[in-house]
Amino acid sequence: MKPIEAKNVNVFYGENHVLKDISLTIKENTVTAFIGPSGCGKSTFLRTLNRMNDYIESFRKKGKVYINGKEIYDKDVRVEDLRRKVGMVFQKPNPFPKTIYENVAYGLKIHGMKDKAEIDARVEKSLKQAVLWSEVKDKLDKPALSLSGGQQQRLCIARTLAVKPTIILMDEPASALDPLSTAKIEELIHELKEKYTIVIVTHNMQQAARVSDRTAFFYLGELVEYDKTSVIFTHPSNKQTENYITGRFG
Amino acid sequence: MAAIEPELQVLKENLQDMLAMVKSQMENCIRAIAKRDTSIARQVLDEEKKINIQELAIDRDCENILALFTPVATDLRLVIASLRIANDLERIADSAKSLAKVLSEDPGKRHYKWMDDLKIPDMLEVLVSMLRDMGSALRDEDTKPALKAVKKDDTLNDYYKKAMKTTADLIIKNPDDSKSILSLFLMIRNLERSGDLTKNIAEEIVFQIEARVLKHQKLKKK
């Protein structure tokens, strides 16, 4: 069973046809990068994978999106359960205005976990997985917003990991960070790949090349090319892909 | 225009210039033999330094492009191919230098006769023709002339094989000059090797333009 399988997905915002017949399968424990110029549909497609577009009134979808074999737009799917399994990390770190501890524990509590020792253990484990534990273990009661941008982003990743997702979607997770914090996030993505399936949207070509196993190039709402990252960045088969990755358009 | 474009253009021009310089070295060796003119041979020796400088310039261009522009796909292949081609060209130029060294020391009538017997001018002509094909391939970004040149390498290999027998015959006939004849044979070995290097350049051009790897095909089939 494939973690992510999209079949002939079309997305409309009102009259605007923003995703055109996208079919794509993503394997387990891989990192897949979505690249393409602004407005190409890569973020829209990413958000389709955990129904983040549901909030947009004019949003309309055709085609099928399967997560772990289940069509996620079926009526019997609870969006809260879906988003627990398919976590999301956004472009700008968005910790809650609470303590570091509360940020990670929040998701666990709303999903009904009550045992303090169990929550403590999960918070510690998640912060360790996000490679943040050693930096925050002595100030868990401090406000999350007192952390640096890079630390805040890793905290958001820890918050996502706490509720045990199988898939993590990342929408330009390092675009607001300095090079050192970016390197830490990339290192983290590499480590998380062992246990999770990761999809990342990025405008940074080198980042896509460094962190991903496969790359999908989107242009004007179409999936132009989807292949191993090593192929896309050495000899892509489509001229548009080549022009984009070599900086000749977009 | 992508920021990398002017840098790549300079790299391409430097590579074409280096190729033209190496071809010119070979052509001057042909003229030096035909005219029995040691001054032309000395000119070849002088020009050698410029070729080495050109190789260093290409190395520097490539290093800068890699460090500052992180090229990918076709751009990356151009940089990789340019590094290898410049290295091959420098070694081809070394062959011209070795030959020019012999020619610059006024080797005498019999030497020129032996050079004709060993088909050295003919080999040089084939090499010049192969290098000319490389120039067209690089300029027009067209693999056809490059692939045409690959076939010409067989002609050089044939000359080399025949020269082995001719060398043996000449040594038997001129035992006192065996050292000089053997040194001429070494020149032929260099020219045959230059053919191989030119073939490598053709393969690099195909790699750059079509992302197709031609070298070591036999190994790949195993």
XYZ file of C-alpha atoms in Angstrom:
472
model
C 0.000 0.000 0.000
C 1.438 3.344 -1.060
C 1.441 6.181 1.508
C 0.332 8.712 -1.107
C -1.397 8.057 -4.392
C -3.076 10.755 -6.461
C -5.160 9.797 -9.458
C -6.217 12.365 -12.040
C -6.510 15.145 -9.482
C -7.982 18.390 -10.766
C -8.441 21.372 -8.480
C -10.446 24.525 -9.163
C -10.680 27.768 -7.250
C -13.954 29.043 -8.661
C -13.410 29.158 -12.419
C -9.665 28.934 -12.056
C -8.348 25.473 -12.985
C -5.219 25.329 -10.780
C -4.300 21.626 -10.877
C -4.692 19.688 -14.086
C -5.011 15.941 -14.021
C -2.222 15.194 -11.559
C -1.392 11.530 -11.047
C 1.506 10.619 -8.819
C 2.541 7.948 -6.360
C 4.896 8.501 -3.441
C 6.746 5.623 -1.802
C 7.206 5.004 1.898
C 10.226 6.467 3.736
C 11.204 8.770 0.938
C 11.559 12.505 0.607
C 9.776 13.969 -2.400
C 10.356 17.558 -3.446
C 7.752 19.600 -5.311
C 9.367 22.347 -7.351
C 8.135 24.908 -9.840
C 7.637 28.653 -10.244
C 5.201 30.559 -8.035
C 1.610 29.823 -8.926
C 2.396 26.473 -10.570
C 0.189 24.542 -8.161
C 2.782 22.752 -6.039
C 1.551 24.159 -2.711
C -2.078 23.634 -3.701
C -1.285 19.991 -4.443
C 0.573 19.632 -1.132
C -2.432 21.067 0.716
C -4.742 18.713 -1.142
C -2.928 15.833 0.556
C -4.259 16.739 4.014
C -7.328 18.707 2.979
C -5.980 22.080 3.985
C -7.759 23.520 0.940
C -11.136 22.673 2.481
C -11.073 26.077 4.159
C -11.133 27.846 0.816
C -14.750 28.388 -0.163
C -14.294 28.263 -3.911
C -12.190 25.071 -3.703
C -13.402 22.183 -5.837
C -11.641 18.877 -6.537
C -12.017 16.049 -9.014
C -10.044 12.819 -9.008
C -8.873 10.674 -6.122
C -6.335 11.169 -3.334
C -5.421 8.040 -1.413
C -3.421 8.134 1.814
C -2.346 4.670 2.930
C -4.947 3.263 0.556
C -7.889 5.332 1.826
C -9.541 8.045 -0.269
C -9.227 11.033 2.053
C -12.133 12.997 0.575
C -14.612 10.222 1.404
C -17.411 11.309 3.708
C -16.402 8.908 6.490
C -12.953 10.488 6.865
C -12.529 12.744 9.919
C -10.298 15.633 8.930
C -8.764 15.749 12.437
C -7.682 12.113 12.161
C -6.334 12.707 8.666
C -4.234 15.673 9.807
C -2.845 13.671 12.708
C -1.607 11.067 10.216
C -0.559 13.665 7.673
C 1.218 16.415 9.594
C 2.167 19.754 8.131
C 5.016 22.187 8.686
C 4.553 25.661 7.294
C 6.833 28.250 5.721
C 6.867 30.518 8.774
C 7.296 28.862 12.153
C 3.913 29.135 13.876
C 4.268 28.030 17.499
C 1.314 28.683 19.794
C 1.785 31.536 22.299
C 2.347 28.963 25.004
C 5.340 27.308 26.649
C 7.694 25.052 24.714
C 6.276 22.049 26.588
C 2.664 23.026 25.924
C 3.309 23.419 22.215
C 4.349 19.788 21.900
C 1.822 18.460 24.408
C -1.102 20.351 22.891
C -1.874 17.881 20.115
C -1.600 14.944 22.474
C -4.092 16.496 24.887
C -6.685 17.330 22.236
C -6.401 13.742 21.027
C -7.353 12.605 24.531
C -4.053 11.702 26.168
C -4.274 12.390 29.918
C -1.457 10.505 31.622
C 1.154 13.138 32.609
C 4.075 10.696 32.560
C 3.037 9.468 29.116
C 2.731 13.028 27.814
C 6.116 13.951 29.324
C 7.748 10.970 27.638
C 6.172 11.799 24.275
C 7.206 15.470 24.534
C 10.795 14.466 25.274
C 10.880 11.902 22.482
C 9.421 14.340 19.940
C 11.842 17.097 20.907
C 14.715 14.618 20.614
C 13.499 13.487 17.181
C 13.370 17.127 16.118
C 16.947 17.538 17.424
C 15.832 20.298 19.794
C 15.864 18.536 23.179
C 19.417 19.429 24.180
C 18.723 23.106 23.461
C 15.413 23.372 25.373
C 15.388 20.651 28.020
C 16.156 23.124 30.817
C 13.585 25.699 29.747
C 10.516 23.736 28.771
C 8.338 26.164 30.727
C 9.627 29.178 28.795
C 7.531 30.769 26.003
C 7.992 29.104 22.628
C 8.157 32.538 21.035
C 11.395 33.241 22.941
C 13.181 30.661 20.743
C 15.067 31.599 17.577
C 13.361 31.168 14.185
C 15.211 27.924 13.478
C 14.389 26.538 16.919
C 10.743 27.543 16.515
C 10.576 25.650 13.235
C 12.073 22.536 14.851
C 9.560 22.956 17.677
C 6.773 22.952 15.088
C 8.247 19.768 13.654
C 8.352 18.247 17.170
C 4.701 19.276 17.617
C 3.842 17.478 14.386
C 5.837 14.363 15.374
C 4.207 14.149 18.823
C 0.891 12.915 17.422
C 2.684 10.127 15.498
C 1.995 10.957 11.877
C 3.145 8.675 9.043
C 3.468 11.472 6.508
C 4.906 14.960 6.989
C 4.164 17.709 4.495
C 6.519 20.668 4.533
C 5.694 23.901 2.730
C 8.997 25.743 2.251
C 10.064 24.875 5.803
C 13.412 26.631 5.647
C 12.688 29.644 3.455
C 12.514 32.010 6.450
C 15.630 30.625 8.134
C 19.345 31.483 8.089
C 21.798 29.036 6.410
C 22.767 27.299 9.668
C 19.151 26.728 10.733
C 18.380 25.613 7.163
C 21.197 23.054 7.355
C 19.743 21.730 10.640
C 16.285 21.367 9.112
C 17.755 19.558 6.098
C 19.727 17.243 8.370
C 16.545 16.608 10.328
C 14.603 15.778 7.151
C 17.295 13.255 6.293
C 16.958 11.599 9.709
C 13.159 11.660 9.757
C 13.037 9.881 6.409
C 13.842 6.596 8.146
C 10.470 6.633 9.905
C 8.269 8.974 7.898
C 7.289 9.751 4.347
C 8.109 13.384 3.658
C 6.904 15.758 0.965
C 8.543 19.154 0.747
C 7.693 22.189 -1.350
C 10.742 24.333 -1.981
C 11.879 27.172 -4.197
C 15.473 26.353 -3.420
C 16.765 24.084 -6.173
C 19.866 23.080 -4.240
C 17.728 22.182 -1.266
C 15.513 19.961 -3.417
C 18.646 18.338 -4.845
C 20.196 17.819 -1.412
C 17.266 16.472 0.574
C 14.969 14.598 -1.769
C 14.929 11.161 -3.360
C 12.417 12.115 -6.012
C 11.424 15.453 -7.484
C 8.204 16.559 -9.125
C 8.277 19.629 -11.363
C 4.985 21.520 -11.656
C 4.266 24.194 -14.226
C 0.994 26.032 -14.893
C -0.943 23.504 -12.855
C 0.504 20.460 -14.612
C 2.927 17.841 -13.386
C 5.564 18.207 -16.086
C 8.100 15.662 -14.853
C 8.444 13.336 -11.879
C 11.552 11.247 -11.476
C 14.515 10.431 -9.271
C 16.109 13.646 -8.051
C 19.460 12.528 -9.451
C 17.857 12.262 -12.899
C 15.951 15.559 -12.680
C 19.102 17.477 -11.752
C 21.486 15.815 -14.210
C 19.495 14.919 -17.312
C 15.807 15.775 -17.061
C 13.823 14.489 -20.008
C 11.677 17.587 -20.395
C 13.095 20.836 -21.768
C 10.830 22.934 -19.505
C 12.222 21.139 -16.448
C 15.770 21.769 -17.635
C 15.069 25.447 -18.286
C 13.556 25.825 -14.824
C 16.258 24.061 -12.804
C 19.014 25.878 -14.703
C 17.373 29.207 -13.891
C 16.383 30.071 -17.445
C 12.778 30.795 -16.532
C 10.509 31.040 -13.516
C 19.027 35.867 -18.987
C 20.210 33.499 -16.254
C 23.164 34.870 -14.266
C 25.225 31.818 -15.181
C 24.806 32.412 -18.944
C 27.668 34.924 -19.506
C 30.024 32.713 -17.468
C 29.166 29.663 -19.549
C 29.628 31.697 -22.719
C 33.142 32.702 -21.633
C 33.927 29.077 -20.784
C 32.741 27.906 -24.211
C 34.816 30.582 -25.942
C 37.921 29.723 -23.931
C 37.487 26.063 -24.786
C 37.064 26.787 -28.507
C 40.123 29.035 -28.417
C 42.181 26.298 -26.772
C 41.025 23.791 -29.359
C 41.940 26.202 -32.164
C 45.385 26.703 -30.609
C 46.047 22.963 -30.406
C 44.868 22.442 -33.988
C 47.152 25.241 -35.092
C 50.096 23.503 -33.331
C 49.446 20.337 -35.338
C 49.084 22.320 -38.582
C 52.405 24.029 -37.892
C 54.061 20.645 -37.388
C 52.765 19.658 -40.849
C 54.184 22.884 -42.320
C 57.489 22.447 -40.489
C 57.891 19.000 -42.043
C 56.711 20.042 -45.515
C 58.964 23.124 -45.639
C 61.812 21.582 -43.627
C 61.600 24.806 -41.594
C 63.006 24.682 -38.063
C 61.710 28.183 -37.277
C 58.110 26.957 -37.565
C 58.961 24.115 -35.175
C 60.452 26.607 -32.709
C 57.244 28.638 -32.975
C 55.305 25.511 -31.936
C 57.549 25.194 -28.874
C 56.942 28.838 -27.950
C 53.170 28.542 -28.343
C 53.029 25.584 -25.963
C 53.158 27.907 -22.944
C 50.042 29.765 -24.146
C 48.146 26.489 -24.293
C 49.103 25.670 -20.721
C 47.932 29.127 -19.637
C 44.665 28.576 -21.473
C 44.152 25.273 -19.658
C 44.631 27.038 -16.326
C 42.110 29.718 -17.368
C 39.527 27.030 -18.169
C 40.200 25.287 -14.844
C 39.646 28.604 -13.073
C 36.434 29.321 -15.052
C 35.075 25.903 -14.079
C 36.013 26.283 -10.426
C 34.285 29.689 -10.271
C 31.134 28.444 -11.983
C 30.922 25.438 -9.657
C 31.502 27.531 -6.540
C 29.365 30.537 -7.415
C 26.539 29.212 -9.584
C 26.074 25.539 -8.541
C 25.196 24.468 -12.078
C 22.880 21.528 -12.780
C 21.846 19.426 -15.772
C 23.182 20.733 -19.109
C 25.198 23.496 -17.388
C 26.848 21.028 -15.033
C 27.661 18.698 -17.927
C 29.259 21.589 -19.805
C 31.516 22.345 -16.830
C 32.481 18.685 -16.301
C 33.067 18.156 -20.026
C 35.124 21.359 -20.305
C 37.457 20.283 -17.496
C 38.069 16.933 -19.161
C 38.369 18.354 -22.687
C 40.896 20.982 -21.567
C 42.975 18.245 -19.949
C 42.852 16.113 -23.115
C 43.758 19.097 -25.299
C 46.758 19.886 -23.155
C 48.027 16.344 -23.612
C 47.454 16.500 -27.378
C 49.450 19.727 -27.404
C 52.261 17.868 -25.617
C 52.480 15.501 -28.609
C 52.899 18.463 -30.947
C 55.590 19.803 -28.643
C 57.534 16.514 -28.651
C 57.433 16.394 -32.441
C 58.346 20.071 -32.737
C 61.364 19.469 -30.495
C 62.730 16.913 -32.975
C 61.908 19.170 -35.942
C 63.503 22.234 -34.333
C 66.879 20.523 -34.141
C 67.252 20.255 -37.934
C 67.056 16.461 -38.079
C 68.422 16.137 -41.604
C 67.238 14.765 -44.951
C 67.108 11.105 -43.968
C 64.947 11.895 -40.947
C 62.396 13.684 -43.137
C 62.398 10.703 -45.492
C 61.766 8.332 -42.574
C 58.946 10.595 -41.352
C 57.340 10.233 -44.777
C 57.894 6.457 -44.724
C 56.257 6.292 -41.287
C 53.352 8.475 -42.551
C 53.801 11.088 -39.813
C 52.451 13.954 -42.014
C 49.441 11.806 -42.966
C 48.730 11.071 -39.312
C 48.978 14.769 -38.520
C 46.473 15.533 -41.300
C 43.988 13.052 -39.844
C 44.443 14.560 -36.378
C 43.916 18.093 -37.689
C 40.779 16.927 -39.454
C 39.500 15.326 -36.213
C 40.220 18.520 -34.264
C 38.426 20.551 -36.926
C 35.378 18.313 -36.454
C 35.589 18.935 -32.712
C 35.629 22.690 -33.365
C 32.425 22.427 -35.424
C 30.788 20.223 -32.806
C 31.604 22.651 -29.997
C 30.665 25.762 -31.970
C 27.346 24.426 -33.312
C 26.582 22.226 -30.303
C 26.131 19.378 -32.756
C 27.201 15.822 -32.005
C 27.352 14.706 -35.668
C 30.859 16.059 -36.436
C 32.084 14.679 -33.118
C 30.809 11.202 -33.950
C 32.311 11.475 -37.454
C 35.691 12.136 -35.864
C 35.422 9.027 -33.697
C 35.511 6.908 -36.868
C 38.643 8.700 -38.083
C 40.509 7.423 -35.045
C 40.493 3.961 -36.692
C 42.590 5.402 -39.522
C 45.189 6.599 -37.002
C 45.213 3.173 -35.377
C 45.881 1.592 -38.788
C 48.769 3.999 -39.452
C 50.195 3.103 -36.050
C 50.054 -0.644 -36.710
C 51.706 -0.239 -40.127
C 54.346 2.047 -38.624
C 55.437 -0.739 -36.267
C 56.420 -2.894 -39.217
C 57.974 0.030 -41.096
C 60.023 0.937 -38.001
C 61.346 -2.613 -37.733
C 62.299 -2.579 -41.417
C 64.019 0.805 -41.117
C 66.022 -0.342 -38.088
C 67.177 -3.453 -39.959
C 68.254 -1.290 -42.904
C 69.815 1.445 -40.728
C 71.091 -0.264 -37.583
C 73.364 2.678 -36.656
C 70.328 5.003 -36.589
C 68.085 2.735 -34.565
C 67.873 5.217 -31.691
C 66.660 8.045 -33.978
C 64.190 5.744 -35.747
C 62.844 4.532 -32.423
C 62.363 8.107 -31.240
C 60.328 8.748 -34.410
C 58.251 5.707 -33.585
C 57.600 7.225 -30.164
C 56.270 10.304 -31.979
C 53.880 8.036 -33.847
C 52.825 6.460 -30.591
C 52.073 9.978 -29.286
C 50.025 10.827 -32.379
C 48.053 7.604 -32.079
C 47.444 8.463 -28.423
C 46.365 11.977 -29.458
C 43.757 10.323 -31.683
C 42.456 8.458 -28.638
C 42.355 11.711 -26.676
C 40.467 13.428 -29.501
C 38.030 10.527 -29.450
C 37.618 11.138 -25.720
C 36.821 14.773 -26.498
C 34.145 13.634 -28.955
C 32.647 11.476 -26.235
C 32.652 14.406 -23.827
C 30.853 16.569 -26.383
C 28.160 13.897 -26.796
C 27.892 13.686 -22.993
C 27.535 17.436 -22.732
C 24.944 17.840 -25.456
C 22.918 14.640 -25.152
C 23.677 13.425 -21.584
C 24.747 10.152 -23.210
C 27.827 8.347 -21.879
C 29.797 6.710 -24.678
C 33.029 5.871 -22.900
C 33.800 2.404 -21.570
C 30.861 0.926 -23.485
C 32.465 -2.523 -23.419
C 32.598 -2.434 -19.625
C 28.939 -1.459 -19.497
C 27.891 -4.391 -21.664
C 29.528 -6.901 -19.289
